[in-house]
PDB file of C-alpha atoms in Angstrom:
ATOM      1  CA  MET R   1      13.907 -36.396 -14.857  1.00  0.00           C
ATOM      2  CA  THR R   2      11.134 -38.238 -16.642  1.00  0.00           C
ATOM      3  CA  ASN R   3       8.309 -36.279 -18.275  1.00  0.00           C
ATOM      4  CA  LEU R   4       6.010 -37.410 -15.462  1.00  0.00           C
ATOM      5  CA  GLU R   5       8.465 -36.178 -12.814  1.00  0.00           C
ATOM      6  CA  ILE R   6       8.764 -32.813 -14.584  1.00  0.00           C
ATOM      7  CA  ILE R   7       4.991 -32.287 -14.592  1.00  0.00           C
ATOM      8  CA  LYS R   8       4.579 -33.490 -11.006  1.00  0.00           C
ATOM      9  CA  SER R   9       7.218 -30.936  -9.957  1.00  0.00           C
ATOM     10  CA  THR R  10       4.950 -28.123 -11.225  1.00  0.00           C
ATOM     11  CA  TYR R  11       2.134 -29.218  -8.885  1.00  0.00           C
ATOM     12  CA  GLU R  12       3.652 -30.909  -5.877  1.00  0.00           C
ATOM     13  CA  GLY R  13       6.163 -28.408  -4.522  1.00  0.00           C
ATOM     14  CA  LYS R  14       5.918 -27.171  -0.957  1.00  0.00           C
ATOM     15  CA  THR R  15       4.707 -23.733  -2.129  1.00  0.00           C
ATOM     16  CA  SER R  16       3.142 -22.101  -5.185  1.00  0.00           C
ATOM     17  CA  GLU R  17       6.425 -20.262  -5.678  1.00  0.00           C
ATOM     18  CA  GLU R  18       8.329 -23.556  -5.834  1.00  0.00           C
ATOM     19  CA  ASN R  19       5.834 -24.894  -8.377  1.00  0.00           C
ATOM     20  CA  GLY R  20       6.265 -21.738 -10.449  1.00  0.00           C
ATOM     21  CA  LYS R  21      10.057 -22.017 -10.375  1.00  0.00           C
ATOM     22  CA  ASN R  22       9.847 -25.641 -11.477  1.00  0.00           C
ATOM     23  CA  LEU R  23       7.514 -24.686 -14.315  1.00  0.00           C
ATOM     24  CA  ALA R  24       9.847 -21.880 -15.434  1.00  0.00           C
ATOM     25  CA  LYS R  25      12.805 -24.261 -15.354  1.00  0.00           C
ATOM     26  CA  HIS R  26      11.114 -26.752 -17.688  1.00  0.00           C
ATOM     27  CA  VAL R  27       9.088 -24.687 -20.189  1.00  0.00           C
ATOM     28  CA  ALA R  28      10.140 -24.228 -23.771  1.00  0.00           C
ATOM     29  CA  GLU R  29      10.657 -20.583 -24.719  1.00  0.00           C
ATOM     30  CA  ASN R  30       7.602 -20.621 -27.006  1.00  0.00           C
ATOM     31  CA  ILE R  31       5.282 -22.765 -24.889  1.00  0.00           C
ATOM     32  CA  SER R  32       1.682 -22.737 -26.118  1.00  0.00           C
ATOM     33  CA  TRP R  33      -0.692 -22.496 -23.127  1.00  0.00           C
ATOM     34  CA  THR R  34      -4.442 -22.905 -23.714  1.00  0.00           C
ATOM     35  CA  GLU R  35      -7.038 -22.057 -21.089  1.00  0.00           C
ATOM     36  CA  ALA R  36     -10.437 -23.620 -21.894  1.00  0.00           C
ATOM     37  CA  LYS R  37     -13.216 -21.770 -23.673  1.00  0.00           C
ATOM     38  CA  GLY R  38     -15.719 -20.617 -21.048  1.00  0.00           C
ATOM     39  CA  PHE R  39     -13.008 -20.263 -18.384  1.00  0.00           C
ATOM     40  CA  PRO R  40     -12.386 -16.668 -17.172  1.00  0.00           C
ATOM     41  CA  TYR R  41      -8.866 -16.635 -18.655  1.00  0.00           C
ATOM     42  CA  ALA R  42      -9.781 -18.449 -21.887  1.00  0.00           C
ATOM     43  CA  GLY R  43      -7.365 -18.214 -24.758  1.00  0.00           C
ATOM     44  CA  THR R  44      -4.014 -19.410 -25.988  1.00  0.00           C
ATOM     45  CA  TYR R  45      -0.905 -17.672 -24.718  1.00  0.00           C
ATOM     46  CA  ILE R  46       2.579 -18.078 -26.177  1.00  0.00           C
ATOM     47  CA  GLY R  47       5.626 -17.886 -23.909  1.00  0.00           C
ATOM     48  CA  LEU R  48       5.917 -17.965 -20.133  1.00  0.00           C
ATOM     49  CA  GLU R  49       5.752 -14.167 -19.807  1.00  0.00           C
ATOM     50  CA  SER R  50       2.352 -14.101 -21.521  1.00  0.00           C
ATOM     51  CA  VAL R  51       1.097 -17.050 -19.422  1.00  0.00           C
ATOM     52  CA  THR R  52       2.272 -15.381 -16.229  1.00  0.00           C
ATOM     53  CA  LYS R  53       0.604 -12.062 -17.097  1.00  0.00           C
ATOM     54  CA  ASN R  54      -2.689 -13.451 -18.430  1.00  0.00           C
ATOM     55  CA  VAL R  55      -3.181 -16.435 -16.125  1.00  0.00           C
ATOM     56  CA  PHE R  56      -1.001 -16.692 -13.012  1.00  0.00           C
ATOM     57  CA  GLN R  57      -1.003 -13.020 -11.991  1.00  0.00           C
ATOM     58  CA  ARG R  58      -4.769 -12.894 -12.359  1.00  0.00           C
ATOM     59  CA  LEU R  59      -5.274 -16.098 -10.404  1.00  0.00           C
ATOM     60  CA  GLY R  60      -3.057 -14.707  -7.652  1.00  0.00           C
ATOM     61  CA  SER R  61      -4.785 -11.328  -7.481  1.00  0.00           C
ATOM     62  CA  GLU R  62      -8.430 -12.291  -8.062  1.00  0.00           C
ATOM     63  CA  TRP R  63      -8.742 -15.437  -5.905  1.00  0.00           C
ATOM     64  CA  ILE R  64      -8.181 -16.546  -2.320  1.00  0.00           C
ATOM     65  CA  ASP R  65      -6.507 -19.956  -1.956  1.00  0.00           C
ATOM     66  CA  TYR R  66      -6.955 -20.849  -5.630  1.00  0.00           C
ATOM     67  CA  LYS R  67      -5.363 -24.235  -6.242  1.00  0.00           C
ATOM     68  CA  PHE R  68      -5.323 -27.375  -8.310  1.00  0.00           C
ATOM     69  CA  THR R  69      -5.336 -30.579  -6.290  1.00  0.00           C
ATOM     70  CA  PRO R  70      -4.086 -33.430  -8.482  1.00  0.00           C
ATOM     71  CA  GLU R  71      -5.873 -36.741  -8.143  1.00  0.00           C
ATOM     72  CA  ASP R  72      -3.652 -38.721 -10.490  1.00  0.00           C
ATOM     73  CA  TYR R  73      -1.496 -38.609 -13.617  1.00  0.00           C
ATOM     74  CA  ILE R  74      -1.350 -40.549 -16.865  1.00  0.00           C
ATOM     75  CA  ALA R  75       1.925 -40.528 -18.788  1.00  0.00           C
ATOM     76  CA  ASN R  76       2.557 -41.822 -22.301  1.00  0.00           C
ATOM     77  CA  GLU R  77       5.744 -40.936 -24.177  1.00  0.00           C
ATOM     78  CA  ASP R  78       5.698 -37.142 -24.756  1.00  0.00           C
ATOM     79  CA  LYS R  79       2.305 -36.504 -23.094  1.00  0.00           C
ATOM     80  CA  VAL R  80       1.278 -36.278 -19.451  1.00  0.00           C
ATOM     81  CA  VAL R  81      -2.286 -35.786 -18.240  1.00  0.00           C
ATOM     82  CA  ALA R  82      -2.929 -34.492 -14.747  1.00  0.00           C
ATOM     83  CA  TYR R  83      -6.482 -34.556 -13.459  1.00  0.00           C
ATOM     84  CA  GLY R  84      -8.121 -33.467 -10.258  1.00  0.00           C
ATOM     85  CA  THR R  85      -9.986 -30.519  -8.773  1.00  0.00           C
ATOM     86  CA  TYR R  86      -9.674 -26.746  -8.814  1.00  0.00           C
ATOM     87  CA  SER R  87     -10.888 -24.842  -5.761  1.00  0.00           C
ATOM     88  CA  GLY R  88     -10.809 -21.315  -4.418  1.00  0.00           C
ATOM     89  CA  THR R  89     -12.806 -18.270  -3.393  1.00  0.00           C
ATOM     90  CA  TYR R  90     -13.343 -15.347  -5.753  1.00  0.00           C
ATOM     91  CA  LYS R  91     -12.372 -12.143  -3.914  1.00  0.00           C
ATOM     92  CA  LYS R  92     -15.037  -9.827  -5.367  1.00  0.00           C
ATOM     93  CA  THR R  93     -17.988 -12.119  -4.543  1.00  0.00           C
ATOM     94  CA  ASN R  94     -16.483 -14.134  -1.682  1.00  0.00           C
ATOM     95  CA  LYS R  95     -17.950 -17.251  -3.357  1.00  0.00           C
ATOM     96  CA  TYR R  96     -16.152 -20.601  -3.096  1.00  0.00           C
ATOM     97  CA  PHE R  97     -16.061 -23.131  -5.932  1.00  0.00           C
ATOM     98  CA  GLU R  98     -14.770 -26.580  -6.817  1.00  0.00           C
ATOM     99  CA  ALA R  99     -14.471 -27.847 -10.389  1.00  0.00           C
ATOM    100  CA  ARG R 100     -13.171 -31.012 -12.015  1.00  0.00           C
ATOM    101  CA  VAL R 101     -10.271 -30.433 -14.392  1.00  0.00           C
ATOM    102  CA  ALA R 102      -7.764 -32.169 -16.639  1.00  0.00           C
ATOM    103  CA  HIS R 103      -4.515 -30.734 -17.966  1.00  0.00           C
ATOM    104  CA  ILE R 104      -2.786 -32.171 -21.025  1.00  0.00           C
ATOM    105  CA  TRP R 105       0.933 -31.434 -21.165  1.00  0.00           C
ATOM    106  CA  LYS R 106       3.189 -32.140 -24.147  1.00  0.00           C
ATOM    107  CA  LEU R 107       6.952 -32.271 -23.817  1.00  0.00           C
ATOM    108  CA  ASN R 108       9.908 -32.489 -26.175  1.00  0.00           C
ATOM    109  CA  ASN R 109      13.409 -33.346 -24.935  1.00  0.00           C
ATOM    110  CA  GLY R 110      12.529 -32.512 -21.333  1.00  0.00           C
ATOM    111  CA  LYS R 111      10.905 -29.169 -22.167  1.00  0.00           C
ATOM    112  CA  ILE R 112       7.193 -28.426 -21.849  1.00  0.00           C
ATOM    113  CA  ILE R 113       5.981 -27.302 -25.270  1.00  0.00           C
ATOM    114  CA  SER R 114       2.228 -27.107 -24.646  1.00  0.00           C
ATOM    115  CA  PHE R 115      -0.473 -27.118 -22.006  1.00  0.00           C
ATOM    116  CA  GLU R 116      -4.212 -27.494 -22.563  1.00  0.00           C
ATOM    117  CA  GLN R 117      -6.873 -27.157 -19.886  1.00  0.00           C
ATOM    118  CA  PHE R 118     -10.220 -28.958 -19.828  1.00  0.00           C
ATOM    119  CA  VAL R 119     -12.479 -27.771 -17.010  1.00  0.00           C
ATOM    120  CA  ASP R 120     -16.087 -27.811 -15.885  1.00  0.00           C
ATOM    121  CA  SER R 121     -16.270 -24.022 -15.831  1.00  0.00           C
ATOM    122  CA  LYS R 122     -19.909 -23.697 -14.689  1.00  0.00           C
ATOM    123  CA  SER R 123     -19.027 -23.549 -10.979  1.00  0.00           C
ATOM    124  CA  VAL R 124     -16.168 -21.110 -11.706  1.00  0.00           C
ATOM    125  CA  ASP R 125     -18.563 -18.864 -13.597  1.00  0.00           C
ATOM    126  CA  GLU R 126     -21.073 -19.034 -10.734  1.00  0.00           C
ATOM    127  CA  ALA R 127     -18.371 -17.993  -8.237  1.00  0.00           C
ATOM    128  CA  ILE R 128     -17.454 -14.858 -10.165  1.00  0.00           C
ATOM    129  CA  ARG R 129     -21.057 -13.682 -10.707  1.00  0.00           C
TER     130      ARG R 129
END
C-alpha cells in the first residue's frame, strides 16, 4: 500500500471499528499523536494504547455520532495531510458542532510514526459548555 492508501484506510472504512483496525495495523509501536492545544483532548500521547485511552475512548463515550469527514488528501513522500470537517453532538449538553480540521500524518516504511491535529476548536468548546 502507498502512504496515501494507508491513511485513507483509517478514515474510509465501512465502520469506525474497521477504521480503528486499519489504524492499529499500520501504526508504529511508539507513534506520537498530538491533539491540538485548545481541543478537549489536547496533548501528545505516545503509543496506540495511550491514544486509545486518552482520545478514542473519550470520543466514543462523550459524543454522539462524532466523526471526521475527509474532504481531500495531499500526499508527499513520507507525509499525508487529510483535511475536512469534524461533527458530532456532545452528550452532556446535547449541542451539535462542526469544525474545520487538518491532520498531518508522517510515515516511515509503511508505518505511521506521528499524527498532528489542527482544528478550529471554538465550535467544539461551545458544544461542551
